[in-house]
XYZ file of C-alpha atoms in Angstrom:
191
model
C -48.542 95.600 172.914
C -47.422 91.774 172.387
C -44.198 91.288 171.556
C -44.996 88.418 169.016
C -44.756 89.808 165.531
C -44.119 87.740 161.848
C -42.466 90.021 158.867
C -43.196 89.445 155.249
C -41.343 91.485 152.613
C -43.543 92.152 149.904
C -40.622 93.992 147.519
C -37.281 93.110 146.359
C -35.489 96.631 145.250
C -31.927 97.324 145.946
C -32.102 100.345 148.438
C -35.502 100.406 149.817
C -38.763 97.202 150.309
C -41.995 97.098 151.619
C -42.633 94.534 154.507
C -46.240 93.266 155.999
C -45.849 93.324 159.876
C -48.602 91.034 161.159
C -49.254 91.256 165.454
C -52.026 91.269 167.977
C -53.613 94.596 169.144
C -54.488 94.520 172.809
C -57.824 92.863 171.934
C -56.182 89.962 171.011
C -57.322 90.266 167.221
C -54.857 90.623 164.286
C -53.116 93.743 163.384
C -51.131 94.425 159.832
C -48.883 97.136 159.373
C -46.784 97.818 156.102
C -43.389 99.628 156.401
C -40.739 100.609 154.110
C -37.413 99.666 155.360
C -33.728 100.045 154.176
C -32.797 97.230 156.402
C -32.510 93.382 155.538
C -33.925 92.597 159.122
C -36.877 95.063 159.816
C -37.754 95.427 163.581
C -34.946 93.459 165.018
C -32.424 95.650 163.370
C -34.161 99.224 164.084
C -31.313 100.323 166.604
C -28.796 99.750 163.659
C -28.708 103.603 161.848
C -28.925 103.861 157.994
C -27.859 107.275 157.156
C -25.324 110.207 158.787
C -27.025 113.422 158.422
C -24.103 115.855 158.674
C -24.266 119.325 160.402
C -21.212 121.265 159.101
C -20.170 124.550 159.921
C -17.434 126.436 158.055
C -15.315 129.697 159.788
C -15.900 132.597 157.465
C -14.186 135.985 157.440
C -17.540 136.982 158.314
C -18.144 134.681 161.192
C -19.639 130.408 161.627
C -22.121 129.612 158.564
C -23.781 126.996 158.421
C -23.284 124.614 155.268
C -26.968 123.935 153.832
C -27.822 121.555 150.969
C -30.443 122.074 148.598
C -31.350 119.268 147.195
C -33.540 117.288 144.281
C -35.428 115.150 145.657
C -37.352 112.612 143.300
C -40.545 112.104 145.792
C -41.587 115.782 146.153
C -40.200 116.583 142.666
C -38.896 119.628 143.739
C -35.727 120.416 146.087
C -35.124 120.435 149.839
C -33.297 122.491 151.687
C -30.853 120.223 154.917
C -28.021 119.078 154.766
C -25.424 116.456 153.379
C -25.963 112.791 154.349
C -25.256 109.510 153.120
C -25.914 105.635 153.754
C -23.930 103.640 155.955
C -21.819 101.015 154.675
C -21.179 98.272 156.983
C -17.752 98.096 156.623
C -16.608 101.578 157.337
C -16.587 103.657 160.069
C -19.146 107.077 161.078
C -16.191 109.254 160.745
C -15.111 107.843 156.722
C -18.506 107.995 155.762
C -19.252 111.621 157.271
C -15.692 112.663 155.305
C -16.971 110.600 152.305
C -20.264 112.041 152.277
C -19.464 115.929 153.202
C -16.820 115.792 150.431
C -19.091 114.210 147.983
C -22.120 116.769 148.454
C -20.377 119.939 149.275
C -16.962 119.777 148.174
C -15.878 120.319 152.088
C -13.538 118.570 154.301
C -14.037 117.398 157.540
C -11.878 119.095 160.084
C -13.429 117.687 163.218
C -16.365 115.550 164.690
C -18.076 117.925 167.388
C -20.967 115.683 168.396
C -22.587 112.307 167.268
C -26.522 111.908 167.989
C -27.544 108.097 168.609
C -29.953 106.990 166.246
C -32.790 109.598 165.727
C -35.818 108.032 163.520
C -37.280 109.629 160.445
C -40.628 108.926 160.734
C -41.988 105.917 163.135
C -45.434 105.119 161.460
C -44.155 104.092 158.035
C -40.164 103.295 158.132
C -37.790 102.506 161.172
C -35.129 104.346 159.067
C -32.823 105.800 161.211
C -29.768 108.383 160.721
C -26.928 109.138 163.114
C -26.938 113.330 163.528
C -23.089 113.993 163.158
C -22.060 117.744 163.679
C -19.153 119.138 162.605
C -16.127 121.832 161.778
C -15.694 121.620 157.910
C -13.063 123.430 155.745
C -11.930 123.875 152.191
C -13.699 125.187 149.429
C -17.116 124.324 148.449
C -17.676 122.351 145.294
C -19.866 120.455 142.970
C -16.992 118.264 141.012
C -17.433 115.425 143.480
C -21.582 114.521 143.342
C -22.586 111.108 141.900
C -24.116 111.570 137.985
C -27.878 111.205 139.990
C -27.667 113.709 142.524
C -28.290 117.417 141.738
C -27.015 119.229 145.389
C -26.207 123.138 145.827
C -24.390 123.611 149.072
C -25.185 126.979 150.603
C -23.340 129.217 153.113
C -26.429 130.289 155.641
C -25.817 132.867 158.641
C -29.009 133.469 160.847
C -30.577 136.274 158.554
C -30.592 133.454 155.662
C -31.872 130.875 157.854
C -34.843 133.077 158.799
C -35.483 133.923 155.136
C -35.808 130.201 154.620
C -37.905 129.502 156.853
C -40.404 132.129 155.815
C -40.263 131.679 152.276
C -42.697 128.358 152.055
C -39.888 126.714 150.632
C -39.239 122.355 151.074
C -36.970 122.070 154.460
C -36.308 118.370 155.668
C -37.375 117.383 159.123
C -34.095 116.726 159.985
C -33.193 120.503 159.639
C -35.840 122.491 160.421
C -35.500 121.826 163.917
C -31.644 122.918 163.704
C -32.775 125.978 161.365
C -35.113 127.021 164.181
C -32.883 126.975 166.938
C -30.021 128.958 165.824
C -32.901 131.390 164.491
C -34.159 131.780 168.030
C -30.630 131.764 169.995
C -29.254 134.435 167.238
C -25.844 132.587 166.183
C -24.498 129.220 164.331
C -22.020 127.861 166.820
């Protein structure tokens, strides 16, 4: 694939546009390709993440559970079931906006970064939005006071059983998640 490529943006919204990439296929005719992108610089800035998703895990008297949001989500007109995130501002750090965000959607605190993912992409063929995985302890008490007046979140306790009930109930689960929800399904515990 040519590396050659011209970028039109065909929107002009505040948080997300449309863009008309125009490149040569390997036959050496024209390609087009629209993509939504967060980003002021589509393509060139693809490596640069958007979004934390936040993987938080709270010590119970009963053991790890995993925090889980369930969230409204204006495209599927319905809610989602993954967990707290948040854009990027330029200007702060991954750790402020993972304490910003998890306190914000769940009412938690951070206690501790565990791991950071590099960027992971949500879905190639129609955005190079990307998110930073960040996994961590939480603590405190779970809470609804903090959410912005748009944003209708429920943050959930889940052990394994729950997790399994979720994923057999036919219910919306992000991409994002599912993959997580699996796995501790299939190893037994939240750790």
């Amino acid at each position: 694939m040519a590396t050659d490529y011209s970028v039109e943006k065909l929107t002009d919204s505040k948080w997300l546009n449309l863009y008309e990439v125009t490149y040569t296929v390997k036959t050496g005719r024209p390609g087009k390709w629209t993509v939504a992108s967060r980003k002021s610089h589509p393509i060139q800035d693809a490596d640069i993440p958007d979004a934390v998703v936040i993987v938080p895990v709270v010590e119970t008297v009963r053991g790890k559970r995993l925090v889980v949001t369930k969230e409204f989500r204006v495209p599927l007109w319905d809610y989602e079931y993954g967990f707290p995130a948040g854009l990027i501002d330029r200007d702060r750090t991954i750790e402020q906006v993972t304490a910003d965000e998890l306190k914000e959607e769940t009412g938690l605190d951070l206690v501790r970064i565990t791991h950071t993912s590099g960027c992971i992409y949500s879905s190639g063929g129609m955005t190079d939005e990307s998110c930073i995985m960040v996994f961590v302890e939480a603590g405190g008490q779970i809470s609804d006071e903090h959410l912005e007046e748009h944003e209708k979140i429920e943050a959930v306790l889940m052990d394994v059983p729950d997790l399994r009930e979720l994923l057999d109930s036919g219910k919306k689960i992000s991409a994002k998640a599912w993959g997580l929800f699996y796995h501790y399904c299939q190893i037994g515990k939240i750790y």
